[in-house]
Short mmCIF file of N, CA, C and O in Angstrom, two decimals:
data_model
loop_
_atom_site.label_atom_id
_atom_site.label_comp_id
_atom_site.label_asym_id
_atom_site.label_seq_id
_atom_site.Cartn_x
_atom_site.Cartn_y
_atom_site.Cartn_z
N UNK A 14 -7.00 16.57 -6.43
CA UNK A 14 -5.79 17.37 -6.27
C UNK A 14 -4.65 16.55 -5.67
O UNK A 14 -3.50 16.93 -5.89
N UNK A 15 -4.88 15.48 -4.93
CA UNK A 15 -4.26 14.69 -3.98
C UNK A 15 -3.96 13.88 -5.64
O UNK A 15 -4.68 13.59 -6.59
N UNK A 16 -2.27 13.69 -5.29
CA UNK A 16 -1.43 12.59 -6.36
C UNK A 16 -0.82 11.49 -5.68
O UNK A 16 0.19 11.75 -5.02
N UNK A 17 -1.20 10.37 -5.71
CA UNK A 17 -0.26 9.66 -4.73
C UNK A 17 1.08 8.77 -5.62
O UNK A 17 0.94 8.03 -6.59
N UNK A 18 1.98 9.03 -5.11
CA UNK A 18 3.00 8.07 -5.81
C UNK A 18 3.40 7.29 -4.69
O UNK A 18 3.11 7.63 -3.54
N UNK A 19 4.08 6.19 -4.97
CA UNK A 19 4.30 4.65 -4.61
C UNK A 19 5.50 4.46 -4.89
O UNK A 19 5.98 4.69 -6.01
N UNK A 20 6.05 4.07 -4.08
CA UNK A 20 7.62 3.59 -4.71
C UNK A 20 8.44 2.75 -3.46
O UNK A 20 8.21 2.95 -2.26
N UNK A 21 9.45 1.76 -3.99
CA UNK A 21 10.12 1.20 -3.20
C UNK A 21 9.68 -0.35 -3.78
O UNK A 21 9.40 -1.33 -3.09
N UNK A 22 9.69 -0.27 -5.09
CA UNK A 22 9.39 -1.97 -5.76
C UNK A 22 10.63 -2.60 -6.38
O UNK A 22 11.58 -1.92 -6.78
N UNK A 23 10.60 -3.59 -6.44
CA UNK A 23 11.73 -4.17 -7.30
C UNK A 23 11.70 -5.38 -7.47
O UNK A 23 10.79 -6.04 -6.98
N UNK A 24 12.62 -5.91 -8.15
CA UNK A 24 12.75 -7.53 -8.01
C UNK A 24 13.79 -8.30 -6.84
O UNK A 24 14.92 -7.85 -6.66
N UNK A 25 13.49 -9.05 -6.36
CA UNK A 25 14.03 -10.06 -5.16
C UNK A 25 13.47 -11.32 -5.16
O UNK A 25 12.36 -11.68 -5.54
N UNK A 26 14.67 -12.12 -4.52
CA UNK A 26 14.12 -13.69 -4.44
C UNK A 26 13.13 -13.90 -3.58
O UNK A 26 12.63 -13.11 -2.78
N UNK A 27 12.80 -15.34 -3.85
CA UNK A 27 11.78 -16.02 -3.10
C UNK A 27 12.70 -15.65 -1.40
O UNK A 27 13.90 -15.71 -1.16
N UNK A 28 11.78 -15.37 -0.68
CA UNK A 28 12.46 -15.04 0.63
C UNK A 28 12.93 -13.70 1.22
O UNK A 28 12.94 -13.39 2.41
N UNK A 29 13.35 -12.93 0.10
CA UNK A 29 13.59 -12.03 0.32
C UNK A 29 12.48 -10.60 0.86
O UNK A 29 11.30 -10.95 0.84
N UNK A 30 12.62 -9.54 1.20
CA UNK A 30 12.23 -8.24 1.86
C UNK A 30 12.00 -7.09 0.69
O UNK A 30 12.71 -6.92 -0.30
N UNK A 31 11.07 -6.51 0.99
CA UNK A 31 11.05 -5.15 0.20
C UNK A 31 10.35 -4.19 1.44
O UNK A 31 9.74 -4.69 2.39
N UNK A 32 10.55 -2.72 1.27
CA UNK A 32 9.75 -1.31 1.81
C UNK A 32 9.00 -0.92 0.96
O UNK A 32 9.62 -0.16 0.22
N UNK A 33 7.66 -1.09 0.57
CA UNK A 33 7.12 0.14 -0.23
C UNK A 33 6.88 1.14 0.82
O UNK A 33 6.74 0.91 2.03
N UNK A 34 6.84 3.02 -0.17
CA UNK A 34 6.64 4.06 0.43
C UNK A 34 5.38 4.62 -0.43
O UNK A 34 5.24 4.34 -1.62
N UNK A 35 4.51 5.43 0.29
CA UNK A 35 3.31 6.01 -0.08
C UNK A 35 3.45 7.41 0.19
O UNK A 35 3.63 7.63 1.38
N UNK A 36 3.42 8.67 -0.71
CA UNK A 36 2.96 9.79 -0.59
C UNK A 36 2.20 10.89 -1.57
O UNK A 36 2.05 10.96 -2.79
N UNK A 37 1.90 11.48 -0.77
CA UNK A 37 1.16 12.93 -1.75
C UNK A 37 2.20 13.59 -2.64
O UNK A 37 3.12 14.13 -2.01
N UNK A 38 2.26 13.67 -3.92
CA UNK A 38 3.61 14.55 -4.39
C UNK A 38 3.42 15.93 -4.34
O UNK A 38 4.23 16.72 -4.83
N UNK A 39 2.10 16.40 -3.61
CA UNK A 39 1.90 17.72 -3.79
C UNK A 39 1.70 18.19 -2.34
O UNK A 39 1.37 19.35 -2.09
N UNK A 40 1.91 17.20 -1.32
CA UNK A 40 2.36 17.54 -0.43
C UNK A 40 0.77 18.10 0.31
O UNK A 40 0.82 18.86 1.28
N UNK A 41 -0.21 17.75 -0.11
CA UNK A 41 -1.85 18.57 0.57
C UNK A 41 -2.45 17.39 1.30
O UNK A 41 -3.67 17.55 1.25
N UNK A 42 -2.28 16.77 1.67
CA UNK A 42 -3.28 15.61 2.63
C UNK A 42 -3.30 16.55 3.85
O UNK A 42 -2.71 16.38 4.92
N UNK A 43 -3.91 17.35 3.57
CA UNK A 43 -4.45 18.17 5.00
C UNK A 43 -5.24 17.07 5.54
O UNK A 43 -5.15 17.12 6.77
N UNK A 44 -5.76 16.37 5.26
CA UNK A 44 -6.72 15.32 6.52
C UNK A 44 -5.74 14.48 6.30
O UNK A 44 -6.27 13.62 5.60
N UNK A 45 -5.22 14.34 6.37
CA UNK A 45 -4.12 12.34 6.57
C UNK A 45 -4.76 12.12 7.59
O UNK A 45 -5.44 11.09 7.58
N UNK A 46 -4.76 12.81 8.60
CA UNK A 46 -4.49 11.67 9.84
C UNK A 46 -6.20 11.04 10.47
O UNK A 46 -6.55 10.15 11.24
N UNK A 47 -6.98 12.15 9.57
CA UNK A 47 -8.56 11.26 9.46
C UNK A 47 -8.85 10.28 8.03
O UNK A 47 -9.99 9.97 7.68
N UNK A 48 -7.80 9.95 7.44
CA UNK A 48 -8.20 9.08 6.75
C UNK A 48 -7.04 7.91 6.88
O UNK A 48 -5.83 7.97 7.11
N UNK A 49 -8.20 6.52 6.57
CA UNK A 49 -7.75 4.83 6.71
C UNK A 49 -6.83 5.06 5.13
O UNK A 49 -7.14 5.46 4.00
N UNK A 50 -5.44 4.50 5.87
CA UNK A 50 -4.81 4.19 4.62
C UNK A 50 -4.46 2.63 4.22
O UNK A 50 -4.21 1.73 5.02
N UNK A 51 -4.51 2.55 2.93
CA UNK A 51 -4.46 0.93 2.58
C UNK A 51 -3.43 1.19 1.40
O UNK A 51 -3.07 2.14 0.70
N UNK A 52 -3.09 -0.45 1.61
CA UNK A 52 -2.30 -0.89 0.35
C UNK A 52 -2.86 -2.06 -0.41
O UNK A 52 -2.87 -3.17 0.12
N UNK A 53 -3.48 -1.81 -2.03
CA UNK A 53 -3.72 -2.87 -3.07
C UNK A 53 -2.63 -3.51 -3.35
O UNK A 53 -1.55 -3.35 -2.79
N UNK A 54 -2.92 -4.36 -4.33
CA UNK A 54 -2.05 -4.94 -5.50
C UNK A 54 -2.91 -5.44 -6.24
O UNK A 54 -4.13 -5.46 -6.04
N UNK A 55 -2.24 -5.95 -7.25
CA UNK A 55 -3.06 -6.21 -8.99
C UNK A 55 -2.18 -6.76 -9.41
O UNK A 55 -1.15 -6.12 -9.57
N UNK A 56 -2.22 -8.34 -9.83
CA UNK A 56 -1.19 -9.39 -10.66
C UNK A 56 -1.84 -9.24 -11.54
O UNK A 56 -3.04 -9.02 -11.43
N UNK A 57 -1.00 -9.37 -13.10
CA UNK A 57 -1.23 -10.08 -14.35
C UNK A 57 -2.61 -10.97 -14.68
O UNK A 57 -2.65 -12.20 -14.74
N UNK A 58 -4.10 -9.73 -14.94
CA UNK A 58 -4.95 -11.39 -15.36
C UNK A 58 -5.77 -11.24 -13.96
O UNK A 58 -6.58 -12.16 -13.80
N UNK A 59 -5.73 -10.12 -12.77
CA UNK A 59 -5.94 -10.52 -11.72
C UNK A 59 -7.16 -9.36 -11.21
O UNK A 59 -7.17 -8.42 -12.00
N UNK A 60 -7.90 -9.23 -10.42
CA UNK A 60 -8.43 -8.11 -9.94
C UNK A 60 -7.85 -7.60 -8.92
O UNK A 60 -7.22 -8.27 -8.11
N UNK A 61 -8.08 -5.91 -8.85
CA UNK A 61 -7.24 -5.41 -7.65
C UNK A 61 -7.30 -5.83 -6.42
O UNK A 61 -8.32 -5.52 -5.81
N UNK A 62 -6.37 -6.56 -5.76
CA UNK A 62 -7.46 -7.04 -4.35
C UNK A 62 -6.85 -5.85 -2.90
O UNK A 62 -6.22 -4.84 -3.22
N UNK A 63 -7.03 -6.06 -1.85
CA UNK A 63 -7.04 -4.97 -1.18
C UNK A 63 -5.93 -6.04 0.13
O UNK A 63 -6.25 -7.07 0.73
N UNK A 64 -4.96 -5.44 0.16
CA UNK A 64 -3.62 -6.21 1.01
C UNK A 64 -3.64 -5.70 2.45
O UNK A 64 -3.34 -6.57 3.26
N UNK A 65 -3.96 -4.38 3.02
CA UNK A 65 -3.81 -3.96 4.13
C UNK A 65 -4.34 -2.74 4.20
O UNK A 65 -4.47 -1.94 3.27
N UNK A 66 -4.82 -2.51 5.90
CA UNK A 66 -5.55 -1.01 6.10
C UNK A 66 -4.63 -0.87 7.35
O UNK A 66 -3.88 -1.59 8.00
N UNK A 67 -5.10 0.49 7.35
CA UNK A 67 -4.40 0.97 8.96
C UNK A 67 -4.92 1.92 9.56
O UNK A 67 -4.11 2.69 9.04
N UNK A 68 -5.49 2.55 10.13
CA UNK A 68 -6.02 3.55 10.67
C UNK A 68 -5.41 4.83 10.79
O UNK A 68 -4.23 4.93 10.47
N UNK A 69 -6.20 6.07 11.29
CA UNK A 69 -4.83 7.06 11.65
C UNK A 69 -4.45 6.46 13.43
O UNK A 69 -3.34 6.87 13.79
N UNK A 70 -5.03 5.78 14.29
CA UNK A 70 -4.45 5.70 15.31
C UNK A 70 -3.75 4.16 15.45
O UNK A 70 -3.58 3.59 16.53
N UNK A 71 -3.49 3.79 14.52
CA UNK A 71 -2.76 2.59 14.16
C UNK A 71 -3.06 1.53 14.55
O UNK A 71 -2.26 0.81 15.14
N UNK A 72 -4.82 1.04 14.19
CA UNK A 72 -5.24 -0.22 14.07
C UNK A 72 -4.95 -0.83 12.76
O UNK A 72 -5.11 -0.13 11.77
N UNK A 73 -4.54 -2.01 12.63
CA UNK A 73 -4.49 -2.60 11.25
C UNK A 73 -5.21 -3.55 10.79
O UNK A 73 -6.19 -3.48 11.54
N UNK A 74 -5.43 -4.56 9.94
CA UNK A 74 -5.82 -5.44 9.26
C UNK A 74 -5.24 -5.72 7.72
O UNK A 74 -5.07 -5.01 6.73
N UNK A 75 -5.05 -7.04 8.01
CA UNK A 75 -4.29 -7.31 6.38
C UNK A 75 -5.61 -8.97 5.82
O UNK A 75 -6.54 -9.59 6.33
N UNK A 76 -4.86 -8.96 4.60
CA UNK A 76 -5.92 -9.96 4.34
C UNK A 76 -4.93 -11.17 4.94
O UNK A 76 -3.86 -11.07 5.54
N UNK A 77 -5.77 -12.49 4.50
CA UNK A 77 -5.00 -13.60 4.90
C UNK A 77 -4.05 -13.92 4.28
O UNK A 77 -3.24 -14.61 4.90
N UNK A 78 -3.77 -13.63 3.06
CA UNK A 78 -2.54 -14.37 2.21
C UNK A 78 -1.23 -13.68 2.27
O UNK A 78 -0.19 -14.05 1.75
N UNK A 79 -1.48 -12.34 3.17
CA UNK A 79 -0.34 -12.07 3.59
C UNK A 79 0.36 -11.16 5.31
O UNK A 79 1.24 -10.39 5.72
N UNK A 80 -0.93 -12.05 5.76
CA UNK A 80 -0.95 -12.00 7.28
C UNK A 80 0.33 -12.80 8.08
O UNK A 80 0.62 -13.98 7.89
N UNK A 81 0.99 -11.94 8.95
CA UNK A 81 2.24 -12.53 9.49
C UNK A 81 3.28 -12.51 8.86
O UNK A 81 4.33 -12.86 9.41
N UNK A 82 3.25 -12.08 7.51
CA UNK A 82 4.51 -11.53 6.73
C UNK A 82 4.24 -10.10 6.42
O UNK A 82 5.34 -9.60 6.67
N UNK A 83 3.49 -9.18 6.04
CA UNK A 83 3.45 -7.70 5.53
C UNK A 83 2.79 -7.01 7.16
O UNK A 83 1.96 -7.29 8.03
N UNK A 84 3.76 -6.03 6.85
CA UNK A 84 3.25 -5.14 8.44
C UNK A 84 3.08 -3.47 7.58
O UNK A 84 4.00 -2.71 7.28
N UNK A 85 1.87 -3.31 7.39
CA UNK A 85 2.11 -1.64 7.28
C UNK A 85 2.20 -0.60 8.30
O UNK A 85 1.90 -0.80 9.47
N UNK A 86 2.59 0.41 7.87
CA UNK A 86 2.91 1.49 9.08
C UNK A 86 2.21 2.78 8.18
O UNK A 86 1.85 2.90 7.01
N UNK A 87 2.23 3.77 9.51
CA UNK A 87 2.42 5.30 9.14
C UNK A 87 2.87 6.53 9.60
O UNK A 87 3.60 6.06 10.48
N UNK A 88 2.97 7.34 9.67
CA UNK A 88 3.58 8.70 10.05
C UNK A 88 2.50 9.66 9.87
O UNK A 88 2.38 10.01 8.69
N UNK A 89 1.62 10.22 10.74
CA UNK A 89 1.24 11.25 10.51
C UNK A 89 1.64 12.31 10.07
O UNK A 89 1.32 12.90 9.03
N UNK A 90 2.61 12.68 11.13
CA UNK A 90 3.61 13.94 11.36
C UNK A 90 4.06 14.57 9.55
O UNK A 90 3.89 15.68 9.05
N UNK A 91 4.77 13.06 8.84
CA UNK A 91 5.44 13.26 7.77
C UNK A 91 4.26 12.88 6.35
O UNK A 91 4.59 12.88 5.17
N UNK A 92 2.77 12.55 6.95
CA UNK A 92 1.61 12.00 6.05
C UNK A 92 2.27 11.20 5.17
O UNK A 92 1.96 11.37 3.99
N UNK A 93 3.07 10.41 5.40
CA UNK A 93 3.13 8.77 5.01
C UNK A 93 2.88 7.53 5.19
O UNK A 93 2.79 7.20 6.37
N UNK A 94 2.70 6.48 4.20
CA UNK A 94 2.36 5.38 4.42
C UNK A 94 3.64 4.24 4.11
O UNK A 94 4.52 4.50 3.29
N UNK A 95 3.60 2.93 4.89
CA UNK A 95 4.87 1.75 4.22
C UNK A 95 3.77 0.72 4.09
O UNK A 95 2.57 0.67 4.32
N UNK A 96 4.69 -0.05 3.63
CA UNK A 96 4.17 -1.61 3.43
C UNK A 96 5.31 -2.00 3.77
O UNK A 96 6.03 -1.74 2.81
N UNK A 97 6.15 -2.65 4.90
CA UNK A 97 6.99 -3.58 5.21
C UNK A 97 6.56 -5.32 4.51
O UNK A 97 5.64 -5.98 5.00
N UNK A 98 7.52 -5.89 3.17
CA UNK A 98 7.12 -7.05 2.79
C UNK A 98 8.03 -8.39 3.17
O UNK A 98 8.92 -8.79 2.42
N UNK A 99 7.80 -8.82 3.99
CA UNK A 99 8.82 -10.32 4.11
C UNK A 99 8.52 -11.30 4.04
O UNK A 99 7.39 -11.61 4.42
N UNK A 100 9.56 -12.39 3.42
CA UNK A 100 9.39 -13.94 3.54
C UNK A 100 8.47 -13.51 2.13
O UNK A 100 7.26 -13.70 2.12
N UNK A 101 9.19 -12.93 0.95
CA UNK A 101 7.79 -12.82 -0.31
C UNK A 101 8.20 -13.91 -1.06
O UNK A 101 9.36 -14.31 -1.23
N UNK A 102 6.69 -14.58 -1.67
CA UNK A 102 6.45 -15.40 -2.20
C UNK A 102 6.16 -15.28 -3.80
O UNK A 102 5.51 -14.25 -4.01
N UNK A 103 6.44 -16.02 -5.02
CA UNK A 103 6.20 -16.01 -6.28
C UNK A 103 4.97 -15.24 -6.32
O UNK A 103 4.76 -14.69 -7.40
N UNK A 104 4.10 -15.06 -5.40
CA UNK A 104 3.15 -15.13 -5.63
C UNK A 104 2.60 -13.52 -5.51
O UNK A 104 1.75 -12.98 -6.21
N UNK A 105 3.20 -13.07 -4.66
CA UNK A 105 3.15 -11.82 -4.20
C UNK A 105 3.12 -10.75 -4.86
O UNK A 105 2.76 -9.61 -4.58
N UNK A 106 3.85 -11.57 -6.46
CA UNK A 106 3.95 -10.50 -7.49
C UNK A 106 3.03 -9.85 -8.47
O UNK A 106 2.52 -10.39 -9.45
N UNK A 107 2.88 -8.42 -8.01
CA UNK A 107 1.98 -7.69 -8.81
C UNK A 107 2.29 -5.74 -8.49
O UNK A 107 3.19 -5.12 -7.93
N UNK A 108 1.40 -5.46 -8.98
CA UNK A 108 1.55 -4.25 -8.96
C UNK A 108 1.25 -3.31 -7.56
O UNK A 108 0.10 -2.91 -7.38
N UNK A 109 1.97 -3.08 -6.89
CA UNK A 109 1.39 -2.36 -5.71
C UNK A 109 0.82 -1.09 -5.66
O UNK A 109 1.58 -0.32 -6.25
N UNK A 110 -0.12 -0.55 -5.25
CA UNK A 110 -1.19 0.20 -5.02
C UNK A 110 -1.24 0.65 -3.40
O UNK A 110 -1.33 -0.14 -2.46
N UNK A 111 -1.15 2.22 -3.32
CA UNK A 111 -1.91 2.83 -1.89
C UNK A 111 -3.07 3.79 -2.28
O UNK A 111 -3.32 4.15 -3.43
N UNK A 112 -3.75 4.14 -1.17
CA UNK A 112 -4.92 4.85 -1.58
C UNK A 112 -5.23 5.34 0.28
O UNK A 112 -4.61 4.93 1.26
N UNK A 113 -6.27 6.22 0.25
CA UNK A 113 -7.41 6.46 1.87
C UNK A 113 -8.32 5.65 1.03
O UNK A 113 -8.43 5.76 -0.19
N UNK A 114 -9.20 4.49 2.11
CA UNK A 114 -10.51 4.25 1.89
C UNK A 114 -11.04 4.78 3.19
O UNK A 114 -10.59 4.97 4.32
N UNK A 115 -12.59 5.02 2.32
CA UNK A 115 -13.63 5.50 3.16
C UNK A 115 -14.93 4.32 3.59
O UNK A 115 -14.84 3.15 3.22
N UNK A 116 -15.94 4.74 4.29
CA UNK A 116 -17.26 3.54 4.47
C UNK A 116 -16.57 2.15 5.20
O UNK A 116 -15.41 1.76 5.35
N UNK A 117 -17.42 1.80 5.44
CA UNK A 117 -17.32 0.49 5.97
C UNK A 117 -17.27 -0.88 4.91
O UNK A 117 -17.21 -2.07 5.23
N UNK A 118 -17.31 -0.29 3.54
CA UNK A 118 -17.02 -0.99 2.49
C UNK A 118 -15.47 -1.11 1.44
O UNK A 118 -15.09 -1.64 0.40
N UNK A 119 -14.86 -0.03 2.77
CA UNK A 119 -13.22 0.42 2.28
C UNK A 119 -13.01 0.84 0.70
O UNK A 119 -12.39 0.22 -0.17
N UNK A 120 -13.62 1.91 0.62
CA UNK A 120 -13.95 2.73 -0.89
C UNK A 120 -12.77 3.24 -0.88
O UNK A 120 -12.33 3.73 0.16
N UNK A 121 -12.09 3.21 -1.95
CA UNK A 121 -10.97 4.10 -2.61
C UNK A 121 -11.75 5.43 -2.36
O UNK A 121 -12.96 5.64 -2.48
N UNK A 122 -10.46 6.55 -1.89
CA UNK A 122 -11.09 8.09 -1.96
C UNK A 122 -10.58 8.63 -2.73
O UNK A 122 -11.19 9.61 -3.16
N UNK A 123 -9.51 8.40 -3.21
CA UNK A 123 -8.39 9.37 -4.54
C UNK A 123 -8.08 8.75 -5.63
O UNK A 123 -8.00 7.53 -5.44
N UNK A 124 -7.85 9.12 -6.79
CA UNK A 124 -7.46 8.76 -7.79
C UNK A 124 -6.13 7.49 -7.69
O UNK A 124 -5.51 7.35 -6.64
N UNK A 125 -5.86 6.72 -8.78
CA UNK A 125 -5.06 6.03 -8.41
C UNK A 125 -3.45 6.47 -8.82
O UNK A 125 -3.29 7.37 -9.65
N UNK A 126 -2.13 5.70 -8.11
CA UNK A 126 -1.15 6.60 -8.83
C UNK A 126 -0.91 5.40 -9.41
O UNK A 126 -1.75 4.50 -9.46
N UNK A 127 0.62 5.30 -10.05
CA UNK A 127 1.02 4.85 -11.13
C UNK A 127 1.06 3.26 -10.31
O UNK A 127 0.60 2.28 -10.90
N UNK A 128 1.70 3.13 -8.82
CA UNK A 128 1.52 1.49 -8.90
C UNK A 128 3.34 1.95 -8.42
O UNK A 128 3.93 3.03 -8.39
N UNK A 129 3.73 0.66 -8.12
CA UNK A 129 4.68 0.34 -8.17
C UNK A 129 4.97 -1.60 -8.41
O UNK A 129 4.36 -2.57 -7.98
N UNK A 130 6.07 -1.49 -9.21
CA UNK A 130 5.75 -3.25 -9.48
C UNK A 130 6.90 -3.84 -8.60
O UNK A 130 8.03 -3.40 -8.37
N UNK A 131 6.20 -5.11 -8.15
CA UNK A 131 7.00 -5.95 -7.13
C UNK A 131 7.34 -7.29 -7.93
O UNK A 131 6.42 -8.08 -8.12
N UNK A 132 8.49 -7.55 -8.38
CA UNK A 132 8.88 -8.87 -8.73
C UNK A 132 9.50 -9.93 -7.77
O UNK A 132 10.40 -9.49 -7.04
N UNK A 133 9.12 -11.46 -7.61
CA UNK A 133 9.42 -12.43 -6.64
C UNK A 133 9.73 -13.55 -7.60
O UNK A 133 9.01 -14.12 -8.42
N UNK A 134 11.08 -13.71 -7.26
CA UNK A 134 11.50 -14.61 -8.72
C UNK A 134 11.64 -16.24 -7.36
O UNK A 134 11.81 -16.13 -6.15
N UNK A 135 11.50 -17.51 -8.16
CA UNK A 135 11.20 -18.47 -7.77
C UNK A 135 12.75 -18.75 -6.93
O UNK A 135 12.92 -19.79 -6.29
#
């Protein structure tokens, strides 16, 4: 029942900043604030890999390739998620993805939404 849409992608230079935003369009995450929210991505050719988690009491973890540049956040109150992106690299570019994971194996819990695409031109 939970739809998540994604948005806040675009194209920018090497160096430059983006916000992605994460929400329910139907407005029901009655549990948000017991579920870990994360942000994927998926390049061209690539498998989805998993970019950042956050807790509901705002522990985080990001992977390494974009540790010290991407800070995610959230809002209970408003059951949203960000991805703050800086200093982005050619590389960075792919499709962005939010989701709740569950387990200690960080399982996707909801369907996926459409993505939002991030372009990083050289």
């Amino acid at each position: 029942q939970v739809q998540l849409v994604e948005s806040g992608g675009g194209l920018v230079q090497a160096g430059g900043s983006l916000r992605l935003s994460c929400q329910d369009q139907r407005s029901i995450f009655s549990t948000f604030i017991g579920n870990v929210m994360a942000w994927y991505r998926q390049a061209p050719g690539n498998q989805r890999e998993l970019v950042a988690t956050i807790t509901g009491g705002g522990s985080t973890n990001y992977a390494d390739s974009v540790k010290d540049r991407f800070i995610i956040s959230r809002d209970n109150s408003r059951k949203r998620t960000w991805l703050q992106m800086n200093s982005l690299k050619p590389e960075d570019t792919a499709v962005y993805y939010c989701n709740a994971v569950v387990g200690s194996d960080l399982r996707p819990k909801y369907n996926w939404g459409q993505g939002t695409q991030v372009t990083v031109s050289p």
